[in-house]
Tab-separated table of C-alpha atoms in Angstrom:
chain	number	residue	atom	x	y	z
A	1	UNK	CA	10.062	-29.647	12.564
A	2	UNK	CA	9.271	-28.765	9.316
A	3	UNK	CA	6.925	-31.264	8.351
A	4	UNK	CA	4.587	-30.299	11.193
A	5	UNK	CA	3.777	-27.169	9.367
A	6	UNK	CA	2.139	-27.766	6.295
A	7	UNK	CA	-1.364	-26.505	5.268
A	8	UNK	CA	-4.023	-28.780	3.745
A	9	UNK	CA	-1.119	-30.638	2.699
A	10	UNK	CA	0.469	-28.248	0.724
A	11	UNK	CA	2.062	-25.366	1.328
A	12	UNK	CA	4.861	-25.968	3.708
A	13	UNK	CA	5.485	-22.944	5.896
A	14	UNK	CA	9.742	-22.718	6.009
A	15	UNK	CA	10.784	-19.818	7.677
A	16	UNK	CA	8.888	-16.885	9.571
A	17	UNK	CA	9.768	-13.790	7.406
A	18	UNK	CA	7.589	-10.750	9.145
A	19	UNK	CA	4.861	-10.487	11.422
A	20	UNK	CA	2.572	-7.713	12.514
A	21	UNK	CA	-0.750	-6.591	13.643
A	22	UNK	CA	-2.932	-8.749	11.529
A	23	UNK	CA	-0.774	-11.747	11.306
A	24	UNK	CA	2.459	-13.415	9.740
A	25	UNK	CA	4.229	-13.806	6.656
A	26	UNK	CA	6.060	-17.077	5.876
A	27	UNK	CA	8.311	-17.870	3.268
A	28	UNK	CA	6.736	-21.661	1.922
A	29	UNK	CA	6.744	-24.257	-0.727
A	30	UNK	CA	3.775	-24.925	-2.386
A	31	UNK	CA	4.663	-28.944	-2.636
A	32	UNK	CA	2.162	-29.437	-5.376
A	33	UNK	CA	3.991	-27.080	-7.952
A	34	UNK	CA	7.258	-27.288	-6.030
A	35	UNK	CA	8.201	-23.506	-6.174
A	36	UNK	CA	8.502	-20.897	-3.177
A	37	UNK	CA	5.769	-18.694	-2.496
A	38	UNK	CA	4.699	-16.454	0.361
A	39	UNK	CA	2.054	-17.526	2.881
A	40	UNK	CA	0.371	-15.423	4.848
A	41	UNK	CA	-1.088	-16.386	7.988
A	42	UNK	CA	-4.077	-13.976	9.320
A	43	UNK	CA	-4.443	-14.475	13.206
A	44	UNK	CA	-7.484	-16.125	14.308
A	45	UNK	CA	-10.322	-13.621	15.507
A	46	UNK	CA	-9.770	-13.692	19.602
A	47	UNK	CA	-13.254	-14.713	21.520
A	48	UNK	CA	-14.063	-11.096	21.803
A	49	UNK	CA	-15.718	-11.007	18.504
A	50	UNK	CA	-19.086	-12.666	17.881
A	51	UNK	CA	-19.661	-15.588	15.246
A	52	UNK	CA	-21.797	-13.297	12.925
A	53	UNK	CA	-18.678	-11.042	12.989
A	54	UNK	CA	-16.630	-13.389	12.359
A	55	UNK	CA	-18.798	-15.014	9.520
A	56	UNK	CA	-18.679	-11.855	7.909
A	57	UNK	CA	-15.169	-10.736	7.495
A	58	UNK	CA	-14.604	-14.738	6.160
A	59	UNK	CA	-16.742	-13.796	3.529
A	60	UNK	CA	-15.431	-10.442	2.865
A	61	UNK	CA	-11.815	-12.119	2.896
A	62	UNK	CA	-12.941	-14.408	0.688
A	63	UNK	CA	-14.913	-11.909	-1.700
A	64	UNK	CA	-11.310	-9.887	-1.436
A	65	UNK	CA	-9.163	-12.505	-2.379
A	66	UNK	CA	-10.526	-13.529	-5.033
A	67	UNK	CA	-10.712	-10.113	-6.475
A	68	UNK	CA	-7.336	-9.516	-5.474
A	69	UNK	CA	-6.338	-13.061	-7.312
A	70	UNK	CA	-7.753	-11.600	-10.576
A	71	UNK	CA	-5.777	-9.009	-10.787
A	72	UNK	CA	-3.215	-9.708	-13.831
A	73	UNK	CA	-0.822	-6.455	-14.068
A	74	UNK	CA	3.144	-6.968	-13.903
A	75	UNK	CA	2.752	-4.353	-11.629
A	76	UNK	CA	0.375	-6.227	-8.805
A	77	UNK	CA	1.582	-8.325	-6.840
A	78	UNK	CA	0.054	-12.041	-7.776
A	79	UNK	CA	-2.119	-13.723	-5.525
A	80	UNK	CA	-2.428	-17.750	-6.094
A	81	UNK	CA	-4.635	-18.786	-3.495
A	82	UNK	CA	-6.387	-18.399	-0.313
A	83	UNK	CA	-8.700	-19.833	2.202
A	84	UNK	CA	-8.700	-21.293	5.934
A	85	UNK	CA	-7.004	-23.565	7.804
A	86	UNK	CA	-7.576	-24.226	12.057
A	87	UNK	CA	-9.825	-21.387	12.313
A	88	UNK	CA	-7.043	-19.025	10.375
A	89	UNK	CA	-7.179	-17.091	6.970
A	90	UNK	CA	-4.004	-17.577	4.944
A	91	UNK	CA	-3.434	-16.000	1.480
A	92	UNK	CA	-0.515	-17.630	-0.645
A	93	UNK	CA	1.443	-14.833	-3.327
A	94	UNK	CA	4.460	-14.829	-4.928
A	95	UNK	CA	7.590	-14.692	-3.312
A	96	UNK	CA	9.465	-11.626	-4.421
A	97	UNK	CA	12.997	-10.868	-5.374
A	98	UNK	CA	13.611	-7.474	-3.780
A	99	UNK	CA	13.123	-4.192	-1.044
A	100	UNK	CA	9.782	-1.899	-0.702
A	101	UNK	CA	10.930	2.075	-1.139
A	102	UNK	CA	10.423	2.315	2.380
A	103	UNK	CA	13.656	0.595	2.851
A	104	UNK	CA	15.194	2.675	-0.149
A	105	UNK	CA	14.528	5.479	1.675
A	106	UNK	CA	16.046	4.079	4.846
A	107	UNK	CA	19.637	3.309	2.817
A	108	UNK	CA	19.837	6.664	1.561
A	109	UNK	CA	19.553	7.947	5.026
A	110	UNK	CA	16.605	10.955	4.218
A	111	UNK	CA	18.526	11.327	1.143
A	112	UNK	CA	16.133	11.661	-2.055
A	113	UNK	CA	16.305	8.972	-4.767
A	114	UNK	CA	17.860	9.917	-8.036
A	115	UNK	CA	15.285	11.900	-10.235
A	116	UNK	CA	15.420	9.409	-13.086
A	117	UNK	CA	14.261	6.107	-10.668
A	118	UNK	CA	11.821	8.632	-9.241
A	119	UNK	CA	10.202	9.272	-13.109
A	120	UNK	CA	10.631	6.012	-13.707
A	121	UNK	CA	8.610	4.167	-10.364
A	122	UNK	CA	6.372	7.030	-10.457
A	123	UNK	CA	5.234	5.472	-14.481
A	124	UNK	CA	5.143	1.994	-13.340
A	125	UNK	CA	2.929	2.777	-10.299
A	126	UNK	CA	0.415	5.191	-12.305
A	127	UNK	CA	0.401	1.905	-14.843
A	128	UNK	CA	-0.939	-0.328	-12.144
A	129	UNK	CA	-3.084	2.126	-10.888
A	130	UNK	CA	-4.681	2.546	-13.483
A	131	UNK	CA	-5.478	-1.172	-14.512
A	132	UNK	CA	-6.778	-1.493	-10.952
A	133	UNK	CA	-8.943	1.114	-11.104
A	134	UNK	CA	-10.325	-0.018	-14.133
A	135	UNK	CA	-11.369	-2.976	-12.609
A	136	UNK	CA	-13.293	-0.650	-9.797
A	137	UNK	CA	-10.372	-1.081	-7.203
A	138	UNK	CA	-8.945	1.465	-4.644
A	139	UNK	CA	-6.563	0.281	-3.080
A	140	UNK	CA	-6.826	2.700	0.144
A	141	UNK	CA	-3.261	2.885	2.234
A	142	UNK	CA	-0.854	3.414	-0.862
A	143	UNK	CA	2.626	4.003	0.775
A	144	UNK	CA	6.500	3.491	0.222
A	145	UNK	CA	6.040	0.225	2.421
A	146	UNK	CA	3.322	-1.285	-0.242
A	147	UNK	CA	5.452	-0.636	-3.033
A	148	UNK	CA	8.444	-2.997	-4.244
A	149	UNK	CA	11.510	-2.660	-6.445
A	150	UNK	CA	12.754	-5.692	-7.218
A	151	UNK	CA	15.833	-6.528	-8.744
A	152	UNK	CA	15.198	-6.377	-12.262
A	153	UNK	CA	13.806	-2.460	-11.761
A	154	UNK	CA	10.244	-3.792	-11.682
A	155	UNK	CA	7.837	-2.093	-9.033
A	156	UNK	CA	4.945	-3.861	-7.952
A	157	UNK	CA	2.144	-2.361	-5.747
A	158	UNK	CA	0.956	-4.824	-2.552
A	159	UNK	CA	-2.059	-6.208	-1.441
A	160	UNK	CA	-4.703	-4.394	-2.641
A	161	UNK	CA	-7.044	-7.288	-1.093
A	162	UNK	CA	-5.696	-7.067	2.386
A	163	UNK	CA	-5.797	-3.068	2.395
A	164	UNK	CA	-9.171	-2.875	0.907
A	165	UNK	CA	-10.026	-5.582	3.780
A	166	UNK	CA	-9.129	-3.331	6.444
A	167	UNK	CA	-10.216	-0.323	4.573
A	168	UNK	CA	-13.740	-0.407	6.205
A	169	UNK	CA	-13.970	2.214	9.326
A	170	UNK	CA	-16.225	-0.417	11.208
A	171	UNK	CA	-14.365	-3.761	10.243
A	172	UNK	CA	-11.223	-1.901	11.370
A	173	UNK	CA	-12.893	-0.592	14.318
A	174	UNK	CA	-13.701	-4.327	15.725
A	175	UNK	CA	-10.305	-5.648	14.888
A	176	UNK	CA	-7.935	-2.788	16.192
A	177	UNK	CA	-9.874	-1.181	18.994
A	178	UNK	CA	-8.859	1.487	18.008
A	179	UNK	CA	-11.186	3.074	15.273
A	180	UNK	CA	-9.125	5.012	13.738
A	181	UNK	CA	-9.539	4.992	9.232
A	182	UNK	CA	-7.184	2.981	7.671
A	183	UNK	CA	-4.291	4.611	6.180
A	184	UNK	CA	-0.951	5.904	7.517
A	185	UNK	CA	-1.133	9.800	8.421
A	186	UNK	CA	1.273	10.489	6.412
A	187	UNK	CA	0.348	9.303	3.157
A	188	UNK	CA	-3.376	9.654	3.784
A	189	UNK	CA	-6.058	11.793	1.726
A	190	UNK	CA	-8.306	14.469	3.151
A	191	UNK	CA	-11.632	12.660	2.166
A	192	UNK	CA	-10.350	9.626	4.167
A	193	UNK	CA	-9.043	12.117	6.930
A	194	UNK	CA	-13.043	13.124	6.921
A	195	UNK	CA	-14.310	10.204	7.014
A	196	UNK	CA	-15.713	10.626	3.511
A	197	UNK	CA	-16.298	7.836	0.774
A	198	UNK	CA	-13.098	7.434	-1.319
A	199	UNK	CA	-12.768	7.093	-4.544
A	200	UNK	CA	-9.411	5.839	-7.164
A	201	UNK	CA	-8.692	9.922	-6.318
A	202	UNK	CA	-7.533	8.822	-2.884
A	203	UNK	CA	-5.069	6.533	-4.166
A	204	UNK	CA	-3.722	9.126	-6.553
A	205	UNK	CA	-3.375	11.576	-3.502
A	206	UNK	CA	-1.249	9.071	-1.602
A	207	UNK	CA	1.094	8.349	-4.814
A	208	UNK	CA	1.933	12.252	-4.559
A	209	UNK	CA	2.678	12.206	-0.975
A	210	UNK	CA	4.999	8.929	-2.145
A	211	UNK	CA	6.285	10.610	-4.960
A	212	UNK	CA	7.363	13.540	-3.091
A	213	UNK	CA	8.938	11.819	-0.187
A	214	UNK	CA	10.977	10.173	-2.910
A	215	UNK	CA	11.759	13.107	-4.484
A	216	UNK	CA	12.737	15.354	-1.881
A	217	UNK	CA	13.550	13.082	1.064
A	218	UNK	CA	11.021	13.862	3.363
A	219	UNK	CA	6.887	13.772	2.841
A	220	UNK	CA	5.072	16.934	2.095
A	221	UNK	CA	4.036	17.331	6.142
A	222	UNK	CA	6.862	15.882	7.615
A	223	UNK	CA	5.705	16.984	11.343
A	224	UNK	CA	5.801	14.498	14.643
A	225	UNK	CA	2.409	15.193	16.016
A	226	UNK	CA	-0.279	13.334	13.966
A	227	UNK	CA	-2.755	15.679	14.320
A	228	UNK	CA	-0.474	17.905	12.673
A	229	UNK	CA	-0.057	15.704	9.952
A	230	UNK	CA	-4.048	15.256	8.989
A	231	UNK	CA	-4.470	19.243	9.348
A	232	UNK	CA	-1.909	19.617	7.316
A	233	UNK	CA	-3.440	17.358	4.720
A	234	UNK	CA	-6.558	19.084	4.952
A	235	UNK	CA	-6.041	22.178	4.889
A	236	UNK	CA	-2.305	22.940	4.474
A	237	UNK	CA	-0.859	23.771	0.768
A	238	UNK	CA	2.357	21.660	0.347
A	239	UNK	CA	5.419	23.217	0.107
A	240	UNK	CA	6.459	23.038	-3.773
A	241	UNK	CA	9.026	20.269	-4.173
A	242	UNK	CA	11.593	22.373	-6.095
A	243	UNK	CA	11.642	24.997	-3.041
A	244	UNK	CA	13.610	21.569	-1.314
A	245	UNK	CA	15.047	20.269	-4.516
A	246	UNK	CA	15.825	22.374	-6.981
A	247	UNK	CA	16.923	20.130	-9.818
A	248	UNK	CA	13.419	18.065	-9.800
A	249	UNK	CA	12.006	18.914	-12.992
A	250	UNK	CA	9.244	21.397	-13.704
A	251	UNK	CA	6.558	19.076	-14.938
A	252	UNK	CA	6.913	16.312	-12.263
A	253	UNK	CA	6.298	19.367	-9.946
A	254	UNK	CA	3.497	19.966	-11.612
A	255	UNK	CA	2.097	16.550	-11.418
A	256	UNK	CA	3.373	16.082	-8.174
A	257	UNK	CA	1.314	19.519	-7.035
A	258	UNK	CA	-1.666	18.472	-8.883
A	259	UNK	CA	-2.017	14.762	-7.213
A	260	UNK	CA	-2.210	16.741	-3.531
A	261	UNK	CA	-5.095	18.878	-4.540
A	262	UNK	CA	-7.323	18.716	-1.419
A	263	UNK	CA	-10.139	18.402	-3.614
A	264	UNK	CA	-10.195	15.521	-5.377
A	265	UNK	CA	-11.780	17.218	-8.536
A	266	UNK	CA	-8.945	19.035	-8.996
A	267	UNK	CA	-6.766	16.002	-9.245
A	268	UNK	CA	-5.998	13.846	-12.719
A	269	UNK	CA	-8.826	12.363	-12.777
A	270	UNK	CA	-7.309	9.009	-13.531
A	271	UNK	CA	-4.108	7.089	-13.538
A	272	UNK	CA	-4.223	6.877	-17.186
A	273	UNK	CA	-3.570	10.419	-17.379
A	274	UNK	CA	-0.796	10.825	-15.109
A	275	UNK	CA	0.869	8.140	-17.198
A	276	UNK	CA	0.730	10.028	-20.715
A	277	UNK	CA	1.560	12.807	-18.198
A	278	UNK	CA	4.508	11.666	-17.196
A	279	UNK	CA	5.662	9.722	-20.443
A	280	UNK	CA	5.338	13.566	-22.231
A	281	UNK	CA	7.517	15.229	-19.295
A	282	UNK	CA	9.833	12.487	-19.142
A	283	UNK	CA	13.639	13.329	-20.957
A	284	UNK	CA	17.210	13.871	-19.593
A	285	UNK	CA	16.978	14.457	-15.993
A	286	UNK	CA	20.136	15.653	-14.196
A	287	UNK	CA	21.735	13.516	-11.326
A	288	UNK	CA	20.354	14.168	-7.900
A	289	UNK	CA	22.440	16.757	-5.814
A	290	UNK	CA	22.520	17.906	-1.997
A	291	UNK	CA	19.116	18.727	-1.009
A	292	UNK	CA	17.903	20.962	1.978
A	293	UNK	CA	14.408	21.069	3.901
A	294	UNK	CA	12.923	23.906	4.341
A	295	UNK	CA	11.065	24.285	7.626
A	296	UNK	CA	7.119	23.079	7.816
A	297	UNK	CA	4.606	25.100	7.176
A	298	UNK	CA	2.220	26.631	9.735
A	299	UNK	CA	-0.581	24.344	10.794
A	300	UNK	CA	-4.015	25.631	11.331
A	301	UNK	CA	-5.784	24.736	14.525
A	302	UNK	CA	-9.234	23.362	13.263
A	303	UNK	CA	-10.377	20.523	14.806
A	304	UNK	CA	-10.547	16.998	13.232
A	305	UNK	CA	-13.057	13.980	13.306
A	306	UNK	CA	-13.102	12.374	16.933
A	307	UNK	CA	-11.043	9.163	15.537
A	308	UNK	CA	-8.510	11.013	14.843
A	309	UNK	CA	-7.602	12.348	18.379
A	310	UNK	CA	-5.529	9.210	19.822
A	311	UNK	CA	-3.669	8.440	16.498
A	312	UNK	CA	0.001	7.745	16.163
A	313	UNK	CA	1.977	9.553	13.781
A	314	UNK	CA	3.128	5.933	12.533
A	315	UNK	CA	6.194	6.410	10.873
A	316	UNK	CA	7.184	8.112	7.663
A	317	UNK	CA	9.830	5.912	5.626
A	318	UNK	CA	13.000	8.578	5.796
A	319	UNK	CA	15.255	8.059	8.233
A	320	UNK	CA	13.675	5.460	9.937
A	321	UNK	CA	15.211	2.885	11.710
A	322	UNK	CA	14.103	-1.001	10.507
A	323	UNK	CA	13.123	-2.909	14.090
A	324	UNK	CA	13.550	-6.174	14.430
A	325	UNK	CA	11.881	-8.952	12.411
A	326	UNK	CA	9.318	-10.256	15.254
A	327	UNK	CA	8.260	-7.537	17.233
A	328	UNK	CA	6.583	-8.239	20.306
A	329	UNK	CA	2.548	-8.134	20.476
A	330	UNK	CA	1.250	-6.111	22.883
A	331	UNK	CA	-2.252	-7.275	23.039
A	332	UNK	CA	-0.976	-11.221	23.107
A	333	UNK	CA	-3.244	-12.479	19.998
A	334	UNK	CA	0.169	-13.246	17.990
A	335	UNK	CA	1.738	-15.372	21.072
A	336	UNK	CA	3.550	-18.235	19.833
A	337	UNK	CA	1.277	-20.448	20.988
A	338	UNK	CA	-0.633	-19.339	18.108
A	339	UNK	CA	2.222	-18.418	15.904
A	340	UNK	CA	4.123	-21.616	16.035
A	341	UNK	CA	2.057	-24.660	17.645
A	342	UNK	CA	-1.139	-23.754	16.223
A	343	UNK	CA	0.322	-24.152	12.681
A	344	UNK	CA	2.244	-27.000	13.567
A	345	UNK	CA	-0.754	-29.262	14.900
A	346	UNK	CA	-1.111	-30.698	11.206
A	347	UNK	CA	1.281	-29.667	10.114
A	348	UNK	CA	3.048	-11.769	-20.194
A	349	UNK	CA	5.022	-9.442	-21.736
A	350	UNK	CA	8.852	-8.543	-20.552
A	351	UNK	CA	9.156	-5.088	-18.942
A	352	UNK	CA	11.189	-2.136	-21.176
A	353	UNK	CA	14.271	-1.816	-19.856
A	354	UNK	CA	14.819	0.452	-16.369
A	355	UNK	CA	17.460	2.262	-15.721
A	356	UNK	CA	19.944	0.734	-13.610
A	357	UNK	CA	19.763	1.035	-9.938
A	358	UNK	CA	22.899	2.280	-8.250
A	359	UNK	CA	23.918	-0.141	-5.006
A	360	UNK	CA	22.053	1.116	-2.108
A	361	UNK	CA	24.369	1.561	1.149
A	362	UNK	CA	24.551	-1.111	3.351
A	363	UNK	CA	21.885	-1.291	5.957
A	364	UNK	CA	20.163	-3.506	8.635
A	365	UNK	CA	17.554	-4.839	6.395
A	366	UNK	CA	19.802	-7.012	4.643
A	367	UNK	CA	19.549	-7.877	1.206
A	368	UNK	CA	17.756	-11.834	-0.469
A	369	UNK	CA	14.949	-12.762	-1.033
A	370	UNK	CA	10.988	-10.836	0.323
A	371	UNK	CA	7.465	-11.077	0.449
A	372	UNK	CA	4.670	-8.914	-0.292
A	373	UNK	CA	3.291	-7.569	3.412
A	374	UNK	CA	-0.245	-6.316	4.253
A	375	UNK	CA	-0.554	-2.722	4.688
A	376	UNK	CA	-3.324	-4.135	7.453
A	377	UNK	CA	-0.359	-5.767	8.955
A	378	UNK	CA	1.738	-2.954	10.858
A	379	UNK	CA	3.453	-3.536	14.218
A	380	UNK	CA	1.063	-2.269	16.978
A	381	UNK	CA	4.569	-1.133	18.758
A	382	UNK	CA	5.009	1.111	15.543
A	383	UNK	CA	1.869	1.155	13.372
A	384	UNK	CA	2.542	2.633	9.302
A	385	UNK	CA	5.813	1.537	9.530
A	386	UNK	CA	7.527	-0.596	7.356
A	387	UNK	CA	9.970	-3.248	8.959
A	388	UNK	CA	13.198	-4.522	7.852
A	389	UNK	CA	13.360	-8.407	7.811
A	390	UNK	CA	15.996	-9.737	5.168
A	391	UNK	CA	14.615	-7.784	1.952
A	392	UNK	CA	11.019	-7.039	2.876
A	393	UNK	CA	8.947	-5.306	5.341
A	394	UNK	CA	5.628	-5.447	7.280
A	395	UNK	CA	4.018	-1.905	6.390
């Protein structure tokens, strides 16, 4: 069955290793170079959306991936191809050797990560950041489910082409129905709660909503009610993260604090800094201990732009539950009809060291070998959310 799914006669698609809104991720072989890679499969457009549509999000795909392809950071994830194949998009990456935070966060049960790891991915992902901002890249839905540890301590930020696809209110208007601004609530800025243009700050703003959920065990609005959650972002001042852990240390408070600014001119004003930031502060950190939550702060009642009104919380990483690898699709556009007999018709430098990464409890993710996932790609059952599938997730 195998050799009935192979695309232009090379990359063989082996086993179906996530799925979600925007299409499928496949664990392959690219039979040219004979080495594994990750394929993924972007669902045809349905006949709902006109051929000028259409026309145009090929080309934006295309403009993405190749910007996305010339990315060379250890900390990006590496694209090696793309194009289209039976009327669908497919991007091939590298295959990679570990778990997203999102599932970190889910072994530790809510439980904070250990202050050192938190220093140390918090350096790594300001280092990306700021190569890919150099290059004039936001990346747009930054969250613990587009960022992977592997197994060597390495952290890698994913998809900054697929994101920045989706990223546009109008493109992701005609391919959700729903209109709502890309981004998971909780990890979102307040100039993309607005509506506003976004910047590289908006990226920064989301690493300190990561940074503090790994830090503390819980994001800095950590409310069920999603309007809740993008009030709070907008007009809400964080609780500080030593009020829920004491032990952090005062200068990653400090950054932490400094990344939520609401306004964005009051955040670093680029990744570079935050790096020399954090390489000053960093020095013996004590070993995490119990932490507590306190209890959320009030939320004012202003109102919020109308897309906001029938938006899902989505899911915040901690204590989160992984669902199953193939979640059903509501809408039927990833039936297997298209998911199976479709796309069987033809069928630089090594990193400093890390410290060491203490076993994470057992859980129902698994452990082997992932893929990078599309932050466009969330479940529709639970959009934001990473999903558990062997050692990777759909966020």
């Amino acid at each position: 069955m195998a050799d009935t799914r192979l695309i232009h006669g090379r990359y063989r698609l082996l086993e179906l290793i996530g799925r979600g809104g925007m299409g499928e991720v496949w664990a392959a072989r690219d039979e040219s170079l004979g080495r594994r890679v990750a394929v993924k499969c972007l669902k045809p457009l349905g006949s709902q959306h006109d051929n000028a549509f259409a026309r145009v999000l090929r080309e934006r795909f295309r403009r993405e991936a190749r910007v996305a392809a010339a990315l060379q950071h250890r900390g990006v994830t590496v694209v090696h191809d793309f194009g289209e194949f039976e009327g669908g998009l497919y991007l091939v990456m590298e295959l990679l050797d570990g778990r997203n935070l999102s599932q970190h966060l889910q072994d530790h049960k809510g439980h904070p990560l250990p202050v050192a790891h938190v220093v140390d991915i918090a350096e790594q992902v300001a280092s990306a950041l700021a190569y890919t901002h150099q290059q004039g890249i936001v990346h747009r839905d930054l969250k613990p489910a587009n960022i992977m540890l592997l197994a060597d301590g390495t952290v890698k930020i994913l998809d900054f082409g697929i994101a920045r696809l989706g990223a546009d209110i109008g493109f992701t208007s005609r391919l959700t129905g729903t209109g709502i601004a890309m981004g998971t609530p909780h990890y979102m800025s307040p100039e993309q709660i607005g509506g506003a243009p976004v910047d590289h700050r908006s990226d920064l703003y989301s690493l300190g909503c990561v940074l503090y959920e790994l830090a503390t065990g819980a994001p800095p609005f950590d409310l069920d009610d999603a309007w809740a959650i993008l009030v709070g972002h907008r007009d809400t001042e964080p609780v500080p993260p030593r009020a829920r852990r004491v032990e952090l240390p005062e200068f990653f408070e400090e950054i932490v604090l400094d990344l939520l600014a609401k306004d964005p001119g009051s955040r670093p004003q680029d990744a570079g800094e935050l790096v020399r930031r954090l390489a000053a502060g960093r020095g013996p950190v004590p070993e995490p201990a119990a932490s507590f939550a306190l209890a959320p702060p009030p939320v004012p009642s202003r109102g919020l732009p109308s897309w906001a009104r029938g938006m899902t919380t989505g899911h915040k990483a901690t204590g989160s539950t992984p669902p199953d690898p193939a979640p059903p699709d509501p809408d039927g556009s990833l039936t297997g009809a298209w998911t199976t007999a479709s796309w069987r018709r033809v069928s630089r430098h090594p990193p400093p060291p890390r410290p060491p990464w203490p076993d994470s409890p057992s859980s129902s993710a698994g452990s082997g070998r992932c893929s990078t996932t599309p932050s466009a790609m969330c479940s529709p059952r639970r959009p934001g959310r990473g999903c558990g599938w062997r050692s990777g997730a759909i966020g």
